[in-house]
mmCIF file of C-alpha atoms in Angstrom:
data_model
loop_
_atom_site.group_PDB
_atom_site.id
_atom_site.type_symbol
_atom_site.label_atom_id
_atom_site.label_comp_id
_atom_site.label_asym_id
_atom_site.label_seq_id
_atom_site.Cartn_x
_atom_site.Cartn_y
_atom_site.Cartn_z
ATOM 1 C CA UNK L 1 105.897 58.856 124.579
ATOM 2 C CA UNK L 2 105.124 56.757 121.267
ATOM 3 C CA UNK L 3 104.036 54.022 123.473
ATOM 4 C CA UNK L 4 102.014 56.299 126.165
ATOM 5 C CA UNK L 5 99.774 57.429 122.954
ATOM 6 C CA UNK L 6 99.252 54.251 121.943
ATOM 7 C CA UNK L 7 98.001 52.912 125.058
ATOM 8 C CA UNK L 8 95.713 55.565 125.421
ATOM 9 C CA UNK L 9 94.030 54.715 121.991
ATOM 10 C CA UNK L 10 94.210 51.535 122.593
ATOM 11 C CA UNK L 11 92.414 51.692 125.861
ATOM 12 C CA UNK L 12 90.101 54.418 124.874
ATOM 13 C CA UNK L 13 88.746 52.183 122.083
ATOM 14 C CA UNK L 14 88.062 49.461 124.120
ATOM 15 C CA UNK L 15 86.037 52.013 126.536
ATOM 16 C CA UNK L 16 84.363 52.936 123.231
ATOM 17 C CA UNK L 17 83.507 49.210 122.468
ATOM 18 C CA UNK L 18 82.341 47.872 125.621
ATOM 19 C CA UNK L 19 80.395 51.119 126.793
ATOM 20 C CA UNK L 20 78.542 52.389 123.335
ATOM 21 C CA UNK L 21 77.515 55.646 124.813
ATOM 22 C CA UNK L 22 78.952 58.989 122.757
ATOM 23 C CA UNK L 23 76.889 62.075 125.032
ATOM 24 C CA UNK L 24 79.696 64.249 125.722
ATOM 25 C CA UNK L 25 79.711 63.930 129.840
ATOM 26 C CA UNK L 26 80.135 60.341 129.665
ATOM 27 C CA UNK L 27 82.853 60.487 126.954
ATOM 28 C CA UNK L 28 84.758 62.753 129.056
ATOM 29 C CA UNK L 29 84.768 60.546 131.815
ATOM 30 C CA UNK L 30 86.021 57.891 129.734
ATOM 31 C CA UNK L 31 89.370 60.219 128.224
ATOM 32 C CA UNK L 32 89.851 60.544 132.122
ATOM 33 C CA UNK L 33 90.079 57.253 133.505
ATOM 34 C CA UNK L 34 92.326 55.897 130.223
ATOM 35 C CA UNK L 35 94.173 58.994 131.080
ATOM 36 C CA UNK L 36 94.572 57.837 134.381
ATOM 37 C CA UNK L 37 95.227 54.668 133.517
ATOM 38 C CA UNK L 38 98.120 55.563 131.772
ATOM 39 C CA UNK L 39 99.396 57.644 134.222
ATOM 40 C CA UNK L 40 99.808 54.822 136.311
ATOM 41 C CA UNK L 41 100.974 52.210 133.442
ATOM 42 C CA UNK L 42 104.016 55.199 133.167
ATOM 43 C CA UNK L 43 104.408 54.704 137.081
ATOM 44 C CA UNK L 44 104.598 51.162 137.135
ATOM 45 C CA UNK L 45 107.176 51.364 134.300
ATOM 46 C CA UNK L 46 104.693 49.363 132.157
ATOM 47 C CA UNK L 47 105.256 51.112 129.025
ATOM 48 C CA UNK L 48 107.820 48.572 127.267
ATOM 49 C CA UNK L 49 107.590 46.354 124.218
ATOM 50 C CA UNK L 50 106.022 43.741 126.244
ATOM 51 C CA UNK L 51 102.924 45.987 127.505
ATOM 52 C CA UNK L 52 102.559 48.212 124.618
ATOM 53 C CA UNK L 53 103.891 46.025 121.389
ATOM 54 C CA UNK L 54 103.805 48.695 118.694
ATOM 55 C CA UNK L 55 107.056 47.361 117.181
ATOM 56 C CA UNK L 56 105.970 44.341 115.566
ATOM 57 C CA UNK L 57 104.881 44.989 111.723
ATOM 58 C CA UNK L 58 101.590 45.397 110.576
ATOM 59 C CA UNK L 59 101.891 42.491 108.312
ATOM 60 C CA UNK L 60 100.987 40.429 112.009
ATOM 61 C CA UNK L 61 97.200 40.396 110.865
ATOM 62 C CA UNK L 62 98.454 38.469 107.398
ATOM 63 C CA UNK L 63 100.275 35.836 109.348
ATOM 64 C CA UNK L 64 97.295 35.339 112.089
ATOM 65 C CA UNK L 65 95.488 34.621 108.965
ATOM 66 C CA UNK L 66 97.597 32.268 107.735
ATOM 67 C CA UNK L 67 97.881 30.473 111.183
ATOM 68 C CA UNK L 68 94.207 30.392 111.353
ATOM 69 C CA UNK L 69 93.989 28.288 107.818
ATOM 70 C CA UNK L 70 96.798 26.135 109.614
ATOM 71 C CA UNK L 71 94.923 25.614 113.041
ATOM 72 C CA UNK L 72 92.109 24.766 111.186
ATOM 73 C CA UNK L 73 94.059 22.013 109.175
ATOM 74 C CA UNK L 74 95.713 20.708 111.718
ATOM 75 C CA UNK L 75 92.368 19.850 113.599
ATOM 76 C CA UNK L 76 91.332 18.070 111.337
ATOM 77 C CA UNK L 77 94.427 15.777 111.547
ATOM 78 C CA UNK L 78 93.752 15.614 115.167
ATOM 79 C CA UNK L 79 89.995 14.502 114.794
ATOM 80 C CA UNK L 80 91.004 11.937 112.632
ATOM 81 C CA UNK L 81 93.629 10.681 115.062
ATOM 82 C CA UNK L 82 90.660 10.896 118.039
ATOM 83 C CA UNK L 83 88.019 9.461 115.680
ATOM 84 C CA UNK L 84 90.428 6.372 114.203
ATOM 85 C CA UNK L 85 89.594 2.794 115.911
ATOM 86 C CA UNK L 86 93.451 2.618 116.841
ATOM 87 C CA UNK L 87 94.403 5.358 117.671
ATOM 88 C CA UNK L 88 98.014 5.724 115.935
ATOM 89 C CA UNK L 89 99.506 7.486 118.356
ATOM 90 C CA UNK L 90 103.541 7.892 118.540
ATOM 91 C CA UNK L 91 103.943 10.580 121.147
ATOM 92 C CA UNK L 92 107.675 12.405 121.388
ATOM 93 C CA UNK L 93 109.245 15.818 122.925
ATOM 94 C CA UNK L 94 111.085 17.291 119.983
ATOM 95 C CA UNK L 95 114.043 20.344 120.332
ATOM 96 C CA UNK L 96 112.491 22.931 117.755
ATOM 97 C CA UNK L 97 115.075 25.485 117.150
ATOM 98 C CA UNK L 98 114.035 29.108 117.123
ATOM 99 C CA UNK L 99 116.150 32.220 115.338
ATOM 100 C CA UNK L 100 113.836 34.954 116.851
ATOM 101 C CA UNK L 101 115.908 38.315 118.678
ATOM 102 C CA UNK L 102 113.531 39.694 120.992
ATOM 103 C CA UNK L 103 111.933 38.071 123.444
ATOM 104 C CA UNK L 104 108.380 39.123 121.712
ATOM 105 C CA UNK L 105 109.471 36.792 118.868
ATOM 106 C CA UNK L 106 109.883 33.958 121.151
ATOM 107 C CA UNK L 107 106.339 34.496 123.188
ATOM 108 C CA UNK L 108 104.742 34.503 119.306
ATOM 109 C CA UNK L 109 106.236 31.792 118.010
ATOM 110 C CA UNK L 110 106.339 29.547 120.982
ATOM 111 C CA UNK L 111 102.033 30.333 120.948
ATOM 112 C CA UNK L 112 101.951 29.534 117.520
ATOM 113 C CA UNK L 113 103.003 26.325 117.939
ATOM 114 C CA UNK L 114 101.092 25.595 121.316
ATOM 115 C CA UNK L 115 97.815 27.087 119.318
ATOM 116 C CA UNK L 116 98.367 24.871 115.911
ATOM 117 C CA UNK L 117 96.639 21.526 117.588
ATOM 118 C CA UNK L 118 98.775 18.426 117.664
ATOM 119 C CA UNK L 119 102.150 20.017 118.803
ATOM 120 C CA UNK L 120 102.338 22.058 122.492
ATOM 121 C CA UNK L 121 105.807 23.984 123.489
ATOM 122 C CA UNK L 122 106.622 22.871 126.826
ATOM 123 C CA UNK L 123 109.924 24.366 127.771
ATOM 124 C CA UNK L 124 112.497 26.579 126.543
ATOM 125 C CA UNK L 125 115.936 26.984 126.744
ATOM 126 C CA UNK L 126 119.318 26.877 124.699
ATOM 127 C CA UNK L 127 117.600 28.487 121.610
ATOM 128 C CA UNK L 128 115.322 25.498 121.226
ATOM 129 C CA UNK L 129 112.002 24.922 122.659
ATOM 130 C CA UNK L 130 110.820 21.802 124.012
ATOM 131 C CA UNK L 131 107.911 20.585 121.804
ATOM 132 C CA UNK L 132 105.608 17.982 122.465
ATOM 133 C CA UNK L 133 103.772 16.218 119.274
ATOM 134 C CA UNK L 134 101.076 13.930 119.207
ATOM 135 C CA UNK L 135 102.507 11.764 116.355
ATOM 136 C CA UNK L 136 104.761 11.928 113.707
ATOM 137 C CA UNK L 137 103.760 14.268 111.267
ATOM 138 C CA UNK L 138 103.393 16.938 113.748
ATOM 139 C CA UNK L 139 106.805 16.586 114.790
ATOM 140 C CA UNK L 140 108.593 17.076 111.448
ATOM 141 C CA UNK L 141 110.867 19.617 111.505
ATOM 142 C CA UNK L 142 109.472 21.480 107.968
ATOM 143 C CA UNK L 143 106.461 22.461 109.530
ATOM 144 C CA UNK L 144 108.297 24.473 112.509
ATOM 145 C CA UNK L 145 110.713 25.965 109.959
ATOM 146 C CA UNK L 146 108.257 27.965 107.880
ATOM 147 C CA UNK L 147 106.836 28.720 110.950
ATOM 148 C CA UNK L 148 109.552 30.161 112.335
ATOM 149 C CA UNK L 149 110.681 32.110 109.214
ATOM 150 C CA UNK L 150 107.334 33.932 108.962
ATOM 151 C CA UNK L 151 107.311 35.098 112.526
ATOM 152 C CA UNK L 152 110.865 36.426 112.316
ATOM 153 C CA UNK L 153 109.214 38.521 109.393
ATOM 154 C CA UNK L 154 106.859 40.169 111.846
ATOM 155 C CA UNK L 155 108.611 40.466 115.126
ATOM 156 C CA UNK L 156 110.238 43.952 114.364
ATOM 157 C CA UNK L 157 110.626 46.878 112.508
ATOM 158 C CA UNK U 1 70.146 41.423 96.380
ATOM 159 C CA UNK U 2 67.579 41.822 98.743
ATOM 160 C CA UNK U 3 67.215 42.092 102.616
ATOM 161 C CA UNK U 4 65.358 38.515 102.459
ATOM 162 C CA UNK U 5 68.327 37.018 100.063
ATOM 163 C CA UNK U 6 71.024 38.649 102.645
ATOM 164 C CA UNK U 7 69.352 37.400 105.277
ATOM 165 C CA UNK U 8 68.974 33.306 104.090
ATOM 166 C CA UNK U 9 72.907 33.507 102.874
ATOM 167 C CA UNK U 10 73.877 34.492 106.797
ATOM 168 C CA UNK U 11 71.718 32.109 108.243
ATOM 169 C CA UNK U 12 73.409 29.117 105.915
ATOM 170 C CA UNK U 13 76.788 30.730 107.053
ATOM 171 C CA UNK U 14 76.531 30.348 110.688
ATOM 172 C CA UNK U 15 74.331 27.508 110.450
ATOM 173 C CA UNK U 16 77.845 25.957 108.539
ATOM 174 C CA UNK U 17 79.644 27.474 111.446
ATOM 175 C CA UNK U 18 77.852 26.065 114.485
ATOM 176 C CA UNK U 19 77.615 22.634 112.762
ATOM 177 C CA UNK U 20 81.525 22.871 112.404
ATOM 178 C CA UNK U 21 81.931 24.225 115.554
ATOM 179 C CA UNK U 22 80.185 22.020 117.656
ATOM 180 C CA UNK U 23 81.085 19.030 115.742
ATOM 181 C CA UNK U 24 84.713 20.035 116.909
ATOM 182 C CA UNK U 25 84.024 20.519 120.413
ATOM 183 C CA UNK U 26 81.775 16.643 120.651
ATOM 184 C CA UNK U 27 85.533 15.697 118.994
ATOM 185 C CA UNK U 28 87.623 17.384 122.031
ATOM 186 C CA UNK U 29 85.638 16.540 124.500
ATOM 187 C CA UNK U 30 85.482 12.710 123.322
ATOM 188 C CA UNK U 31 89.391 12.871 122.865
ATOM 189 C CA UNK U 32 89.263 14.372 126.424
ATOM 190 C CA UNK U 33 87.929 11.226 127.563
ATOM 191 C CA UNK U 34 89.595 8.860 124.836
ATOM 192 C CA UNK U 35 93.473 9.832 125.140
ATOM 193 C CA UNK U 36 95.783 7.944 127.101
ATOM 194 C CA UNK U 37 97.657 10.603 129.318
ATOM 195 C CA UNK U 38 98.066 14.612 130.041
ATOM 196 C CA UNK U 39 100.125 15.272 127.206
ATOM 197 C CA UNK U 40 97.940 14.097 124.895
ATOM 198 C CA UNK U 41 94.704 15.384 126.141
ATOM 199 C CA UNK U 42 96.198 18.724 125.750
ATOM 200 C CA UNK U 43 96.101 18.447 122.104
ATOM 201 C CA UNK U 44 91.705 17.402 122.760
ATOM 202 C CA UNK U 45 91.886 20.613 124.915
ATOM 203 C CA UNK U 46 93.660 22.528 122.055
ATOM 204 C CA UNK U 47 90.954 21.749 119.553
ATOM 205 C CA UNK U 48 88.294 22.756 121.696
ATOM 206 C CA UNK U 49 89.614 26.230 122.264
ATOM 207 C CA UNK U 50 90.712 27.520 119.251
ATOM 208 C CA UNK U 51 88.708 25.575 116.321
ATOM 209 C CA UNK U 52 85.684 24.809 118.337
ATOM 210 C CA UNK U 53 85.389 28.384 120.471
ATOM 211 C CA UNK U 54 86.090 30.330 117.332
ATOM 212 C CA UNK U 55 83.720 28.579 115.155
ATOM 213 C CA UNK U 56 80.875 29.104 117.385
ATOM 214 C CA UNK U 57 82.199 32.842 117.726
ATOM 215 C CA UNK U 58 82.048 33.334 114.270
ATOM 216 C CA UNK U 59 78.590 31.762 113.812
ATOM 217 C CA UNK U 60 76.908 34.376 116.368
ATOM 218 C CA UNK U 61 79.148 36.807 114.524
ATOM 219 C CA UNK U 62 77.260 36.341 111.505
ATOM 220 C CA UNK U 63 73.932 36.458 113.647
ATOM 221 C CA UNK U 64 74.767 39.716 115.235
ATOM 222 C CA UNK U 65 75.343 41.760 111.982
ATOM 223 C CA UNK U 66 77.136 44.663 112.898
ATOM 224 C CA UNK U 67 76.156 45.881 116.168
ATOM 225 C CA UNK U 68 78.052 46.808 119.524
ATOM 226 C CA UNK U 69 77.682 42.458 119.750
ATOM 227 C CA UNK U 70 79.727 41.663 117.136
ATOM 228 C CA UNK U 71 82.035 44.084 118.528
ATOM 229 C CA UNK U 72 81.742 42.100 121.915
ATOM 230 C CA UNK U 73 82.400 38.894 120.357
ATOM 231 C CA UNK U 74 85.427 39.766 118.383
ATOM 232 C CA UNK U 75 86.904 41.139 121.909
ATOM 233 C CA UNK U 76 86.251 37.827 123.301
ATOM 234 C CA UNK U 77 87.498 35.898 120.108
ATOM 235 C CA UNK U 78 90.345 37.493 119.894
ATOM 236 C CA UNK U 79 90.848 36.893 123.678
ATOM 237 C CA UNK U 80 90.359 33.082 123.216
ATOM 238 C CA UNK U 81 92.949 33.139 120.758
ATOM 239 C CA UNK U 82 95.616 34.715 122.886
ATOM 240 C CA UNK U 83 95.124 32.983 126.562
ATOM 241 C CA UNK U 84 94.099 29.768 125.491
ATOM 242 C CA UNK U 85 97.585 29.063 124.071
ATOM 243 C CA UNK U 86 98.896 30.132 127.242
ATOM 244 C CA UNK U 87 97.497 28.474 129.846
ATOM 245 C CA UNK U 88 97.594 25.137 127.597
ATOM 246 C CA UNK U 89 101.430 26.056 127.749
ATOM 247 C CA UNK U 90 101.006 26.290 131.919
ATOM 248 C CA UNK U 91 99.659 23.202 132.296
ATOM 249 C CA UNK U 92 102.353 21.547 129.937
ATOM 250 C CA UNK U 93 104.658 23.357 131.636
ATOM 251 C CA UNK U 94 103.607 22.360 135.112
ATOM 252 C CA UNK U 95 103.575 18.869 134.596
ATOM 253 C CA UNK U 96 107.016 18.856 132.578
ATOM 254 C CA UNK U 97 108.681 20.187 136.211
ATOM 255 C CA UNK U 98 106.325 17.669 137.828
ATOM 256 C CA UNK U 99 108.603 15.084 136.028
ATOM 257 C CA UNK U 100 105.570 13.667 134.308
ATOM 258 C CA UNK U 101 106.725 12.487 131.169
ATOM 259 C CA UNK U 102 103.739 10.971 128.269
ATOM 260 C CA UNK U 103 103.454 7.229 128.116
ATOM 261 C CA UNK U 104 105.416 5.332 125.243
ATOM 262 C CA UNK U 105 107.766 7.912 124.185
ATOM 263 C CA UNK U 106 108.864 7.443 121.153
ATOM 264 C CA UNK U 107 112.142 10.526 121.039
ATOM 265 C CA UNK U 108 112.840 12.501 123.517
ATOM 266 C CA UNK U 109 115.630 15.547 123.414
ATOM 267 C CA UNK U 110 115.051 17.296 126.388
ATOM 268 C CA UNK U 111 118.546 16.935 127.190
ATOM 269 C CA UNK U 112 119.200 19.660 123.894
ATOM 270 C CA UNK U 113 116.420 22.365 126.120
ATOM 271 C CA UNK U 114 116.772 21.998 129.499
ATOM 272 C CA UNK U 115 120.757 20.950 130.091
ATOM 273 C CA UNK U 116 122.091 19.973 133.417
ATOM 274 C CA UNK U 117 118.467 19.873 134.792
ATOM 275 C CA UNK U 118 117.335 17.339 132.878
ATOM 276 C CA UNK U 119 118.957 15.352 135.420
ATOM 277 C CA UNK U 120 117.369 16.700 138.072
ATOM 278 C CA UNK U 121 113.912 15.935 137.523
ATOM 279 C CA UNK U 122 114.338 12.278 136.156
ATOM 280 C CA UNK U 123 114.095 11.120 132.339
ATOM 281 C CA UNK U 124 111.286 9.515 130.909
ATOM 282 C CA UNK E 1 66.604 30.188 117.039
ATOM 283 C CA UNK E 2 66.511 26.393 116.753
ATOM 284 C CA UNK E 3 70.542 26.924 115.466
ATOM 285 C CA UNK E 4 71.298 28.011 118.991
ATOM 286 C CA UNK E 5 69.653 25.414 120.652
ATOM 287 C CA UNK E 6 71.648 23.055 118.386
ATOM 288 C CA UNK E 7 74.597 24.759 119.410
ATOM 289 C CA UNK E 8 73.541 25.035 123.234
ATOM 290 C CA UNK E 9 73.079 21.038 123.147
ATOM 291 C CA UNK E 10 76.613 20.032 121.306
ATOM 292 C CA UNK E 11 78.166 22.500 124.255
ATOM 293 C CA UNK E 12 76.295 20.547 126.662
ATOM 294 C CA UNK E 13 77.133 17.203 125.876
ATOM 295 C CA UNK E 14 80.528 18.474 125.873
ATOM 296 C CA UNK E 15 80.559 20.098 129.109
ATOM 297 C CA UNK E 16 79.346 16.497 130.569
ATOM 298 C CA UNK E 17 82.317 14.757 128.703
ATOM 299 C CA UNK E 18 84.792 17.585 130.507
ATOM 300 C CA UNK E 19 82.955 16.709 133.638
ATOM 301 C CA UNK E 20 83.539 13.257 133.565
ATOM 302 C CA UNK E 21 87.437 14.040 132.796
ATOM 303 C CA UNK E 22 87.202 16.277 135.732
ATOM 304 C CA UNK E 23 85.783 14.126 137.864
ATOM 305 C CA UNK E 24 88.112 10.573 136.649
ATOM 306 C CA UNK E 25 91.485 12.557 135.898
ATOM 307 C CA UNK E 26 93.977 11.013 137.674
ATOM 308 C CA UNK E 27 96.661 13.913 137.767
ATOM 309 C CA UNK E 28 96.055 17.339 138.667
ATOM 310 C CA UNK E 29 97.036 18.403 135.599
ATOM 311 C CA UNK E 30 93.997 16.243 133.708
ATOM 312 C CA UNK E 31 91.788 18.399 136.398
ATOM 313 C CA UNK E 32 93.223 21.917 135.441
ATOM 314 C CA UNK E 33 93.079 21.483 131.915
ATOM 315 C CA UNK E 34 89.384 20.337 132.042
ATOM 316 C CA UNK E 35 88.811 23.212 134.478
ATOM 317 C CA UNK E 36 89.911 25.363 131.635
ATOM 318 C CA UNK E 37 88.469 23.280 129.188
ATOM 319 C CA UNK E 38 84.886 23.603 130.704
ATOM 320 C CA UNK E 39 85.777 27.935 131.395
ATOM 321 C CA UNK E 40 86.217 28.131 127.362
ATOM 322 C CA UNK E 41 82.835 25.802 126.952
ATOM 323 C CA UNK E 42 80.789 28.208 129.992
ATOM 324 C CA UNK E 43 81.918 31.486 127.909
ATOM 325 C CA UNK E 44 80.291 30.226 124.765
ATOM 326 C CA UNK E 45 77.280 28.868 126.450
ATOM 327 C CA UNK E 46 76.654 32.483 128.059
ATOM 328 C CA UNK E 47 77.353 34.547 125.131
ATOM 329 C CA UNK E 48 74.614 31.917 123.330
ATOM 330 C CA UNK E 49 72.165 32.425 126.035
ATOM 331 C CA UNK E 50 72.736 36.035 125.396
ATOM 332 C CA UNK E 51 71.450 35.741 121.887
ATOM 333 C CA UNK E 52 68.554 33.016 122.968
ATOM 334 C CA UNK E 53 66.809 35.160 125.256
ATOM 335 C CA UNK E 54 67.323 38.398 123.521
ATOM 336 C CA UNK E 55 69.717 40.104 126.389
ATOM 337 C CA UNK E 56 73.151 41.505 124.741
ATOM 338 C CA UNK E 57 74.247 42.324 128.376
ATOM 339 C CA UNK E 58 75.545 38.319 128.502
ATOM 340 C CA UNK E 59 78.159 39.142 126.488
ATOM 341 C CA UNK E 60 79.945 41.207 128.757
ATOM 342 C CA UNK E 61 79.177 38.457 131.857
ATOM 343 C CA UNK E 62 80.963 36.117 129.480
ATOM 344 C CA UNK E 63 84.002 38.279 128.583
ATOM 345 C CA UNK E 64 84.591 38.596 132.579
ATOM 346 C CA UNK E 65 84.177 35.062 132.612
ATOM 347 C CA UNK E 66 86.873 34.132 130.247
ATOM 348 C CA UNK E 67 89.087 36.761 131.955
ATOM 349 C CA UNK E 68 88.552 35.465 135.174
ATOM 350 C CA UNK E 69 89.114 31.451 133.884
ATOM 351 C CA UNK E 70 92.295 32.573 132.734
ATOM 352 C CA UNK E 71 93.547 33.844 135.739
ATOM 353 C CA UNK E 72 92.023 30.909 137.735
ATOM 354 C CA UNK E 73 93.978 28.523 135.584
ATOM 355 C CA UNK E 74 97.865 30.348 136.580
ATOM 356 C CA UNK E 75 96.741 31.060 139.872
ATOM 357 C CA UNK E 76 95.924 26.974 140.262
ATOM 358 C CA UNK E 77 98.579 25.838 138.756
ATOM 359 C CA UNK E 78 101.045 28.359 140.378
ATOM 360 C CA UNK E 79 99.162 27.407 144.098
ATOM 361 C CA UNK E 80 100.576 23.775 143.777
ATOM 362 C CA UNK E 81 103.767 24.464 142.431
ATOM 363 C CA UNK E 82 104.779 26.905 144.726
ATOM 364 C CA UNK E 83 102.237 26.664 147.737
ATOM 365 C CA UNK E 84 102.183 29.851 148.035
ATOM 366 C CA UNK E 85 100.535 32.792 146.156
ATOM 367 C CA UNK E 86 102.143 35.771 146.763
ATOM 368 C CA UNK E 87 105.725 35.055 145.743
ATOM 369 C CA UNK E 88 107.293 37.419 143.254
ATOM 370 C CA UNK E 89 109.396 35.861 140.584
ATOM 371 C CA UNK E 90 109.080 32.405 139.585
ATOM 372 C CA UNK E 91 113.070 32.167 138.241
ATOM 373 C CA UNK E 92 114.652 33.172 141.509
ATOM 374 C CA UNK E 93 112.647 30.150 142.944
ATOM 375 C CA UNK E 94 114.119 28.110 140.734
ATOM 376 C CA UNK E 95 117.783 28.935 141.801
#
């Protein structure tokens, strides 16, 4: 039920967003088709913690902020590794171990690292993923570990 | 402050934002064609999406003030920010079971992910 | 104004560098990724037409577009793995 309300405020904002009308008829039409909408996201059986993700914490906007500043660094190390005459390049599939629960926490973190340039997940399995760095300072294994302890802080309640 | 004064400071801030932005996508695209193999053009591909795309994003954001566009352009920022990752993740995914491996690999331990199947589909 | 055309030039020169990759890649994977690669580069180029020309109404042509390059991408990449479109789950394949 928790997750059926959310959808529908979910989805009724983005009506509100991408239409920008507010006269009454047309707002009306808009409470009826997310209300439809849901009415078929409870038929499908779509309503679980994958569809609707109201369990992770709030404090998810804080660490998208904090991967942003690291994206953003980690470009830079990657220009420099484009833009050098030789390009030092050492390139090796690393086992990153990963202590999330749910399978929410894996998705996240296993982004995280295929979003930060320089290091893409490519497989996963056995509690590790499969992670493939560009060179060596990508691949060290201090990096992944904070990264990994701050999304197990979000990934539930 | 004044309108005028606003006005100047967000022009300086996305005109900082575009030059970043686009200076990171001439990067990615000339690592598209500089890197040696798939797995490494990935990482060209990565920068373009996120640092380049969002840049630029945020540099229209600050053009657009806040209107319905801004609105727009955070939908498709934040977008960006959530498929990109993924279907960089498909293609590295697709040509891992392809049993294309990256040229002079330095360490490999996909025998610690994938188990029994790493024999399957060859080593590097 | 001229800060979009600035911007509308670096995304071209881009897109050409993409195209060459598309055009010289010698895996299919090099292909799909600069297939995606020039999607991302398209979306930004509409939404900065939108704001050249004075029509807000690009945006939402280049939210669809960024939907639709995403879907493009799995549905490519799941085409020649599989061969086949319409199969259901991807583990029981593997089994």
């Amino acid at each position: 039920m928790k997750k059926a309300v959310g959808l529908l405020v979910a989805l009724f904002a983005l009506w509100l967003a991408l239409s920008g009308y507010f006269k009454p008829f047309l707002l009306s039409l808009g409470v009826l088709s997310c209300l439809f909408t849901v009415y078929l996201a409870s038929r499908m059986k779509l309503l679980d913690d994958e569809a609707v993700p109201l369990q992770l914490r709030p404090s998810l906007l804080l660490y998208w902020g904090w991967l942003g500043r690291e994206v953003f660094k980690s470009s830079i190390a990657v220009s420099r590794v484009i833009l050098a005459r030789e390009m030092p390049i050492s390139q090796q599939l690393v086992a990153v171990p990963c202590t999330q629960k749910t399978e929410m926490g894996h998705v996240i973190f296993a982004n995280s690292i295929t979003l930060t340039p320089g290091t893409v997940t490519a497989e996963s399995g056995n509690g590790h993923f499969l992670v493939h760095a560009l060179t060596d300072d990508f691949a060290a294994p201090e990096g992944f570990a904070e990264m990994d302890r701050r999304v197990t802080a979000v990934e539930d309640r | 402050m004044d309108a005028f004064t606003i006005d100047l400071l967000l022009d300086i801030a996305s005109v900082i934002a575009f030059a970043t932005g686009g200076a990171f996508l001439l990067i990615g695209a000339f690592g598209m064609i500089r890197l040696p193999d798939v797995w490494s053009r990935l990482h060209a591909a990565g920068i373009m999406d996120t640092v380049g795309a969002e840049l630029i994003l945020i540099g229209m954001m600050f053009q657009a003030g806040l209107t319905q566009a801004t609105l727009k352009l955070v939908l498709i920022s934040l977008f960006l920010f959530i498929t990109s990752p993924t279907s960089t993740h498909a293609v590295a995914n697709a040509a891992f079971t392809a049993g294309i491996r990256p040229v002079r690999l330095r360490k490999n331990e996909a025998d610690r992910v994938i188990g029994e199947s790493a024999k399957r589909t060859g080593e590097s | 104004m001229y800060m979009f055309l600035a911007a509308v030039a670096a995304i071209f020169v881009a897109i050409l560098l993409v195209l060459i990759r598309l055009f010289a890649g010698p895996t299919l994977y090099d292909r799909v990724l600069a297939v995606n690669s020039f999607g991302t580069l398209t979306v930004l180029l509409l939404s900065l037409l939108g704001f050249v020309t004075g029509r807000p109404d690009f945006l939402d042509i280049a939210m669809l577009y960024a939907l639709i390059n995403f879907v493009s991408t799995i549905a490519i990449l799941k085409f020649f793995r599989y061969r086949a479109l319409g199969r259901a789950s991807i583990r029981q394949e593997e089994a």
